[in-house]
mmCIF file of C-alpha atoms in Angstrom:
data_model
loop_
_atom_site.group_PDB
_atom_site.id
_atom_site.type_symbol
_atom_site.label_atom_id
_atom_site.label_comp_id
_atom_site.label_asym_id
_atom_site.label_seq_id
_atom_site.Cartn_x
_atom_site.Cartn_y
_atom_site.Cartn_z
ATOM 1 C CA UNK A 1 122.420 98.827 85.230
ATOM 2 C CA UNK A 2 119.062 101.209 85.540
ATOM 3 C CA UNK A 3 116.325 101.500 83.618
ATOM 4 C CA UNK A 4 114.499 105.045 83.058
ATOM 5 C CA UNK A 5 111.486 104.927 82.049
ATOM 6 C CA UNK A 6 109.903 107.684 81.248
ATOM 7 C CA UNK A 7 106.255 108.602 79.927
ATOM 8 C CA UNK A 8 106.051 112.410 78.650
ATOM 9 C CA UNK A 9 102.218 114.297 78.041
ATOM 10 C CA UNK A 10 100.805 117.421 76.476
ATOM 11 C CA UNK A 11 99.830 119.202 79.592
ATOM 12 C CA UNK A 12 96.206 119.237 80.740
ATOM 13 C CA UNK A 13 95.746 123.154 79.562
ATOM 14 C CA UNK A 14 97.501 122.347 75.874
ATOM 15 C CA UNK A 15 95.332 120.878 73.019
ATOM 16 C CA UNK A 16 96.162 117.900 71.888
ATOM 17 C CA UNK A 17 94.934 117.191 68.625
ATOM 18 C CA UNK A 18 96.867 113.797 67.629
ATOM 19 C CA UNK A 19 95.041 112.837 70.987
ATOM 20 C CA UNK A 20 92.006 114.233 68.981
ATOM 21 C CA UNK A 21 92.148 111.959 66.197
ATOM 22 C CA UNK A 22 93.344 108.543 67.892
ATOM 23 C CA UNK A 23 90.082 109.427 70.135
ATOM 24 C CA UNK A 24 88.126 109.919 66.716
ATOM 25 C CA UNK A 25 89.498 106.646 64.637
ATOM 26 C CA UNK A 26 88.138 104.531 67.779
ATOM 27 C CA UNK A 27 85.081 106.241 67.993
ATOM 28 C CA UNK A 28 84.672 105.169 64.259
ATOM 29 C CA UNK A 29 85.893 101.847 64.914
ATOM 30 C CA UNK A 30 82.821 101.049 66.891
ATOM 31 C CA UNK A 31 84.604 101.891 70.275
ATOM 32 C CA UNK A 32 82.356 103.165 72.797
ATOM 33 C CA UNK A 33 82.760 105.130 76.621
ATOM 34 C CA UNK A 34 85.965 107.152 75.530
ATOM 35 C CA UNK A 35 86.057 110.299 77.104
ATOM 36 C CA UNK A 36 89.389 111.314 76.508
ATOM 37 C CA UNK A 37 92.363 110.283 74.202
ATOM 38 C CA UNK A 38 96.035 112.415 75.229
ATOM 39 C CA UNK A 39 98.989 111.066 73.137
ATOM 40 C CA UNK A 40 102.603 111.579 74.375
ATOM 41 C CA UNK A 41 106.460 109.930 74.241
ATOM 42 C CA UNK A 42 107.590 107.150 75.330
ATOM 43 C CA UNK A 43 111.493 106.667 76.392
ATOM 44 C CA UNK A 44 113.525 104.367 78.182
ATOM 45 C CA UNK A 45 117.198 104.824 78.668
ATOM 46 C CA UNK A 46 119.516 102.509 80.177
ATOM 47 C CA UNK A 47 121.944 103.729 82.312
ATOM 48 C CA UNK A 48 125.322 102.291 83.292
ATOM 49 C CA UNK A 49 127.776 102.588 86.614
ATOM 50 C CA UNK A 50 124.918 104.485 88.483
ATOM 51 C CA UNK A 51 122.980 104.013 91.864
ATOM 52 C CA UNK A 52 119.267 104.389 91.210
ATOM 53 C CA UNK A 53 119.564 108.129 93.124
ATOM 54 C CA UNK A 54 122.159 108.999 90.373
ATOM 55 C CA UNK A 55 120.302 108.242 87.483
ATOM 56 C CA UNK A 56 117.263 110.344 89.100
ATOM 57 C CA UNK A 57 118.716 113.443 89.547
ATOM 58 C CA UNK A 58 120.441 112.718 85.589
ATOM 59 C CA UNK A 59 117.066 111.329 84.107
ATOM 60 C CA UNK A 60 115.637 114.492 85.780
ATOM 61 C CA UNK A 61 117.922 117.067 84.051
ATOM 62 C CA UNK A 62 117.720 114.838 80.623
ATOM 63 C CA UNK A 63 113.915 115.413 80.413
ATOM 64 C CA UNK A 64 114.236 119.333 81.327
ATOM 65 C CA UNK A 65 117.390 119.681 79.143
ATOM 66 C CA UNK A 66 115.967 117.921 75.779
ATOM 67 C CA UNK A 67 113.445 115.164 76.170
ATOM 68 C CA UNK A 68 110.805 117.535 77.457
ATOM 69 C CA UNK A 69 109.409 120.526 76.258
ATOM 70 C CA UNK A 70 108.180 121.957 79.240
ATOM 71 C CA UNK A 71 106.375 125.090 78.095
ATOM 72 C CA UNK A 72 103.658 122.606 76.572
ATOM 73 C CA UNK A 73 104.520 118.919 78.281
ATOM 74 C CA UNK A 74 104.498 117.359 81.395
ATOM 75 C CA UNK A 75 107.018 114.533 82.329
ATOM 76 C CA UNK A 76 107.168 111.502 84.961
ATOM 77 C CA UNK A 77 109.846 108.835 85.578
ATOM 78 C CA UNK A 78 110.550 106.035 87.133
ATOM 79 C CA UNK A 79 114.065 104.528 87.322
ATOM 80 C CA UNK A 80 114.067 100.133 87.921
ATOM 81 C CA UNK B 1 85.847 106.043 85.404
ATOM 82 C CA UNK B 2 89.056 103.831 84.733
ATOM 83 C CA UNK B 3 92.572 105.275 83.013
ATOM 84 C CA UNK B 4 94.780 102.913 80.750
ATOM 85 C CA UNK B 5 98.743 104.233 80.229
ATOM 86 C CA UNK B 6 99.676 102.389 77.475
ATOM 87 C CA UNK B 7 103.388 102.346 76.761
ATOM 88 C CA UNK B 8 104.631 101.216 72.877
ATOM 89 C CA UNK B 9 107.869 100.791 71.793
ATOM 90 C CA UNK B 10 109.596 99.542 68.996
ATOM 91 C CA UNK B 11 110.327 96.008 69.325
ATOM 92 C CA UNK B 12 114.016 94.610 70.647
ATOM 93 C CA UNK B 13 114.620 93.379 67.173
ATOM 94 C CA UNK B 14 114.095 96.874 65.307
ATOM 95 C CA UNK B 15 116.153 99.769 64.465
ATOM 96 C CA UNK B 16 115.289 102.469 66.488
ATOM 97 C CA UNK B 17 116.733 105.435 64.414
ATOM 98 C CA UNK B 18 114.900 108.056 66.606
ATOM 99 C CA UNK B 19 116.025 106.521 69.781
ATOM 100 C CA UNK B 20 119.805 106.532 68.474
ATOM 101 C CA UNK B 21 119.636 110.393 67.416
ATOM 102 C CA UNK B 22 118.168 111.182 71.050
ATOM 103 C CA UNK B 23 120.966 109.094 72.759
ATOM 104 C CA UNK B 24 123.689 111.153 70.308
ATOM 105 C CA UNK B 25 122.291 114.024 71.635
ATOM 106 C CA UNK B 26 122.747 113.059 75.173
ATOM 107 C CA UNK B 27 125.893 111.982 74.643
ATOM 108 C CA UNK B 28 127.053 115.630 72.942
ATOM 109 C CA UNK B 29 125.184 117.250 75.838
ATOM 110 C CA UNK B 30 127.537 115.740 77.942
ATOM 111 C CA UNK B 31 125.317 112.794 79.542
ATOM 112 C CA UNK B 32 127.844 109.689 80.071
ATOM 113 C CA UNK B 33 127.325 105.939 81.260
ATOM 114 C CA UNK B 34 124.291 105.540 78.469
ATOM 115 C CA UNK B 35 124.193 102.239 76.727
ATOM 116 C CA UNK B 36 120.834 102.667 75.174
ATOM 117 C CA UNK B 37 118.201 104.734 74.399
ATOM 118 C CA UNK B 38 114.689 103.847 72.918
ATOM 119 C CA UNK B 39 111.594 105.880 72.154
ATOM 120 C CA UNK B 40 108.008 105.379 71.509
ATOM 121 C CA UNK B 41 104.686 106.434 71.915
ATOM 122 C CA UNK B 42 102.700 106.887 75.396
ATOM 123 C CA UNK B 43 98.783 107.085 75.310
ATOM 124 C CA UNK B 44 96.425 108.023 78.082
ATOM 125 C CA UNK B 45 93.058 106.538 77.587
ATOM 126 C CA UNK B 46 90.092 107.478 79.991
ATOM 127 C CA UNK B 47 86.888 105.927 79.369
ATOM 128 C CA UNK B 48 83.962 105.543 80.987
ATOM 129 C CA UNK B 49 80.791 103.187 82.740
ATOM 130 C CA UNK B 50 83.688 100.160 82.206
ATOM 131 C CA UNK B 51 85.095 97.687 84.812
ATOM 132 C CA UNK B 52 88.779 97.517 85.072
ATOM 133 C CA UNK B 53 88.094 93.722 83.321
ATOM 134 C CA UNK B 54 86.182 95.066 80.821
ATOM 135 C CA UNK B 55 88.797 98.173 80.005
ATOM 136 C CA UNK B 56 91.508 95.460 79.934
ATOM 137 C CA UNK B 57 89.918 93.586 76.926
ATOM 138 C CA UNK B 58 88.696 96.966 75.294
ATOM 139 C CA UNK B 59 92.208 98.604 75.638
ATOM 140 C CA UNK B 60 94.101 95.396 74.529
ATOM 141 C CA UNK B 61 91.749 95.369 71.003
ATOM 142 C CA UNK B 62 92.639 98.885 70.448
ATOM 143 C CA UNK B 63 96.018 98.258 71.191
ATOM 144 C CA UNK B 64 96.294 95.299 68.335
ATOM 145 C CA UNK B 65 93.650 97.285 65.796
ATOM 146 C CA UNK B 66 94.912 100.574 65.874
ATOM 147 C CA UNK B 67 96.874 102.512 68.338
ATOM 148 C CA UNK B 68 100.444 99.715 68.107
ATOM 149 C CA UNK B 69 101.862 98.303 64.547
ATOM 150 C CA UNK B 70 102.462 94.667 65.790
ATOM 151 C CA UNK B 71 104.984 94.006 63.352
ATOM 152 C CA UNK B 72 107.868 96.154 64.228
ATOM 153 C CA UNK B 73 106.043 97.357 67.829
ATOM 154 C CA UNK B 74 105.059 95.805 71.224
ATOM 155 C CA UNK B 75 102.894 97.143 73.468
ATOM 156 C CA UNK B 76 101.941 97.345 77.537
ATOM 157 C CA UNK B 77 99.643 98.804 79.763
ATOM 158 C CA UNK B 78 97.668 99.000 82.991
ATOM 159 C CA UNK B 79 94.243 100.099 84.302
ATOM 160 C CA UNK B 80 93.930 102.493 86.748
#
Protein backbone atom coordinates (compact mmCIF):
# COMPACT_ATOMS: atom_id res chain seq x y z
CA UNK A 1 0.00 0.00 0.00
CA UNK A 2 1.00 3.91 -0.87
CA UNK A 3 0.52 6.78 0.81
CA UNK A 4 -0.27 10.24 -1.09
CA UNK A 5 0.27 12.90 0.56
CA UNK A 6 -0.57 15.82 -0.69
CA UNK A 7 -0.35 19.61 0.52
CA UNK A 8 -2.54 22.05 -1.82
CA UNK A 9 -1.94 26.32 -1.67
CA UNK A 10 -3.61 29.46 -2.89
CA UNK A 11 -1.14 30.43 -5.50
CA UNK A 12 1.42 33.15 -4.81
CA UNK A 13 -0.60 35.82 -7.19
CA UNK A 14 -4.21 34.86 -5.36
CA UNK A 15 -5.17 36.58 -2.02
CA UNK A 16 -5.54 34.64 0.62
CA UNK A 17 -7.49 36.08 3.22
CA UNK A 18 -8.11 32.99 5.73
CA UNK A 19 -4.18 33.18 5.49
CA UNK A 20 -4.95 36.89 6.43
CA UNK A 21 -6.62 36.28 9.56
CA UNK A 22 -4.64 33.13 11.03
CA UNK A 23 -1.59 35.72 10.37
CA UNK A 24 -3.74 38.41 12.35
CA UNK A 25 -5.05 36.11 15.49
CA UNK A 26 -1.14 35.38 16.11
CA UNK A 27 -0.14 38.72 15.72
CA UNK A 28 -2.74 39.41 18.55
CA UNK A 29 -1.68 36.54 20.45
CA UNK A 30 1.60 38.18 21.20
CA UNK A 31 3.36 36.32 18.24
CA UNK A 32 6.07 38.21 16.77
CA UNK A 33 8.46 37.96 13.19
CA UNK A 34 5.48 36.63 10.98
CA UNK A 35 5.75 37.79 7.67
CA UNK A 36 3.45 35.71 5.98
CA UNK A 37 0.52 33.30 6.89
CA UNK A 38 -0.94 31.12 3.39
CA UNK A 39 -3.57 28.50 4.45
CA UNK A 40 -4.31 25.49 2.16
CA UNK A 41 -5.62 21.50 2.18
CA UNK A 42 -4.32 18.88 3.46
CA UNK A 43 -5.02 15.16 1.95
CA UNK A 44 -3.70 11.88 2.18
CA UNK A 45 -5.07 8.97 0.29
CA UNK A 46 -4.11 5.51 0.57
CA UNK A 47 -3.79 3.62 -2.30
CA UNK A 48 -4.02 -0.14 -2.83
CA UNK A 49 -2.43 -2.81 -5.56
CA UNK A 50 -0.19 0.06 -6.99
CA UNK A 51 3.65 0.59 -7.59
CA UNK A 52 4.64 4.00 -6.26
CA UNK A 53 4.91 5.21 -10.28
CA UNK A 54 1.18 4.19 -10.54
CA UNK A 55 -0.17 6.03 -7.86
CA UNK A 56 1.87 9.22 -9.26
CA UNK A 57 0.61 9.51 -12.46
CA UNK A 58 -3.24 8.68 -10.54
CA UNK A 59 -2.54 11.10 -7.52
CA UNK A 60 -1.51 13.50 -10.36
CA UNK A 61 -4.79 13.36 -12.37
CA UNK A 62 -6.86 13.21 -8.84
CA UNK A 63 -5.52 16.69 -7.85
CA UNK A 64 -6.15 18.22 -11.53
CA UNK A 65 -9.49 16.33 -11.85
CA UNK A 66 -11.11 17.41 -8.29
CA UNK A 67 -8.78 17.98 -5.40
CA UNK A 68 -7.29 21.06 -6.99
CA UNK A 69 -8.62 24.03 -8.29
CA UNK A 70 -6.03 25.06 -10.46
CA UNK A 71 -7.18 28.43 -11.76
CA UNK A 72 -6.46 29.76 -8.08
CA UNK A 73 -4.24 26.74 -6.28
CA UNK A 74 -1.12 25.20 -6.56
CA UNK A 75 -0.57 21.45 -5.66
CA UNK A 76 2.54 19.13 -4.59
CA UNK A 77 2.71 15.40 -3.71
CA UNK A 78 4.59 13.01 -2.49
CA UNK A 79 3.66 9.30 -2.62
CA UNK A 80 5.56 6.89 0.58
CA UNK B 1 14.15 33.76 7.06
CA UNK B 2 12.86 30.15 8.02
CA UNK B 3 9.39 28.41 6.48
CA UNK B 4 7.27 25.93 8.69
CA UNK B 5 4.64 23.47 6.50
CA UNK B 6 2.51 22.43 8.99
CA UNK B 7 0.27 19.52 8.07
CA UNK B 8 -3.17 18.86 10.43
CA UNK B 9 -5.38 16.24 10.16
CA UNK B 10 -8.10 14.86 11.92
CA UNK B 11 -7.02 12.36 14.32
CA UNK B 12 -7.11 8.29 13.48
CA UNK B 13 -9.90 8.00 15.96
CA UNK B 14 -12.34 10.68 14.27
CA UNK B 15 -14.88 10.68 11.66
CA UNK B 16 -13.66 12.29 8.82
CA UNK B 17 -16.99 13.13 6.96
CA UNK B 18 -15.17 15.45 4.44
CA UNK B 19 -12.53 12.97 3.71
CA UNK B 20 -15.31 10.18 3.01
CA UNK B 21 -17.35 12.56 0.51
CA UNK B 22 -13.90 13.29 -1.38
CA UNK B 23 -13.06 9.50 -1.54
CA UNK B 24 -16.98 8.91 -2.94
CA UNK B 25 -16.16 11.21 -5.38
CA UNK B 26 -13.09 9.48 -6.51
CA UNK B 27 -14.59 6.47 -6.51
CA UNK B 28 -17.70 7.80 -8.98
CA UNK B 29 -14.96 9.47 -11.04
CA UNK B 30 -13.76 6.25 -11.70
CA UNK B 31 -10.50 6.17 -9.35
CA UNK B 32 -10.19 2.37 -8.03
CA UNK B 33 -7.77 0.58 -5.45
CA UNK B 34 -8.63 3.55 -2.69
CA UNK B 35 -8.99 2.36 0.83
CA UNK B 36 -8.93 5.72 2.44
CA UNK B 37 -9.06 9.14 2.10
CA UNK B 38 -8.46 11.93 4.77
CA UNK B 39 -8.36 15.71 4.62
CA UNK B 40 -7.14 18.56 6.60
CA UNK B 41 -5.66 21.73 6.73
CA UNK B 42 -2.01 22.75 5.36
CA UNK B 43 -0.40 26.10 6.63
CA UNK B 44 2.67 27.85 5.35
CA UNK B 45 4.23 29.98 7.96
CA UNK B 46 7.27 32.32 7.08
CA UNK B 47 8.67 34.31 9.75
CA UNK B 48 11.45 36.13 10.29
CA UNK B 49 15.08 37.10 12.43
CA UNK B 50 14.30 33.29 14.08
CA UNK B 51 16.65 30.23 14.27
CA UNK B 52 15.28 27.05 12.98
CA UNK B 53 15.32 26.09 17.11
CA UNK B 54 13.66 28.96 17.94
CA UNK B 55 10.82 28.60 14.94
CA UNK B 56 10.42 24.99 16.18
CA UNK B 57 9.20 26.07 19.71
CA UNK B 58 7.31 29.21 18.25
CA UNK B 59 5.51 27.07 15.54
CA UNK B 60 4.76 24.14 17.97
CA UNK B 61 2.87 26.91 20.55
CA UNK B 62 0.88 28.12 17.71
CA UNK B 63 0.20 24.84 16.66
CA UNK B 64 -1.37 23.79 20.32
CA UNK B 65 -2.95 27.60 20.91
CA UNK B 66 -4.49 28.23 17.81
CA UNK B 67 -3.92 27.01 14.37
CA UNK B 68 -4.82 22.70 15.45
CA UNK B 69 -7.98 21.67 17.82
CA UNK B 70 -6.05 19.00 19.90
CA UNK B 71 -9.00 17.18 20.73
CA UNK B 72 -10.24 15.70 17.57
CA UNK B 73 -6.79 16.94 15.49
CA UNK B 74 -3.02 16.13 15.41
CA UNK B 75 -0.60 18.06 14.00
CA UNK B 76 3.16 17.96 12.18
CA UNK B 77 5.58 20.06 10.73
CA UNK B 78 9.10 21.00 9.69
CA UNK B 79 11.37 24.06 9.38
CA UNK B 80 12.80 24.96 6.38
Amino acid sequence: MVTAKIKILPKASVLDPQGKVVMQSLETMGFMNIEDVRLGKYIEIKLENMTKQEAEKTVDTMCQKLLANLVIESYVFDIE
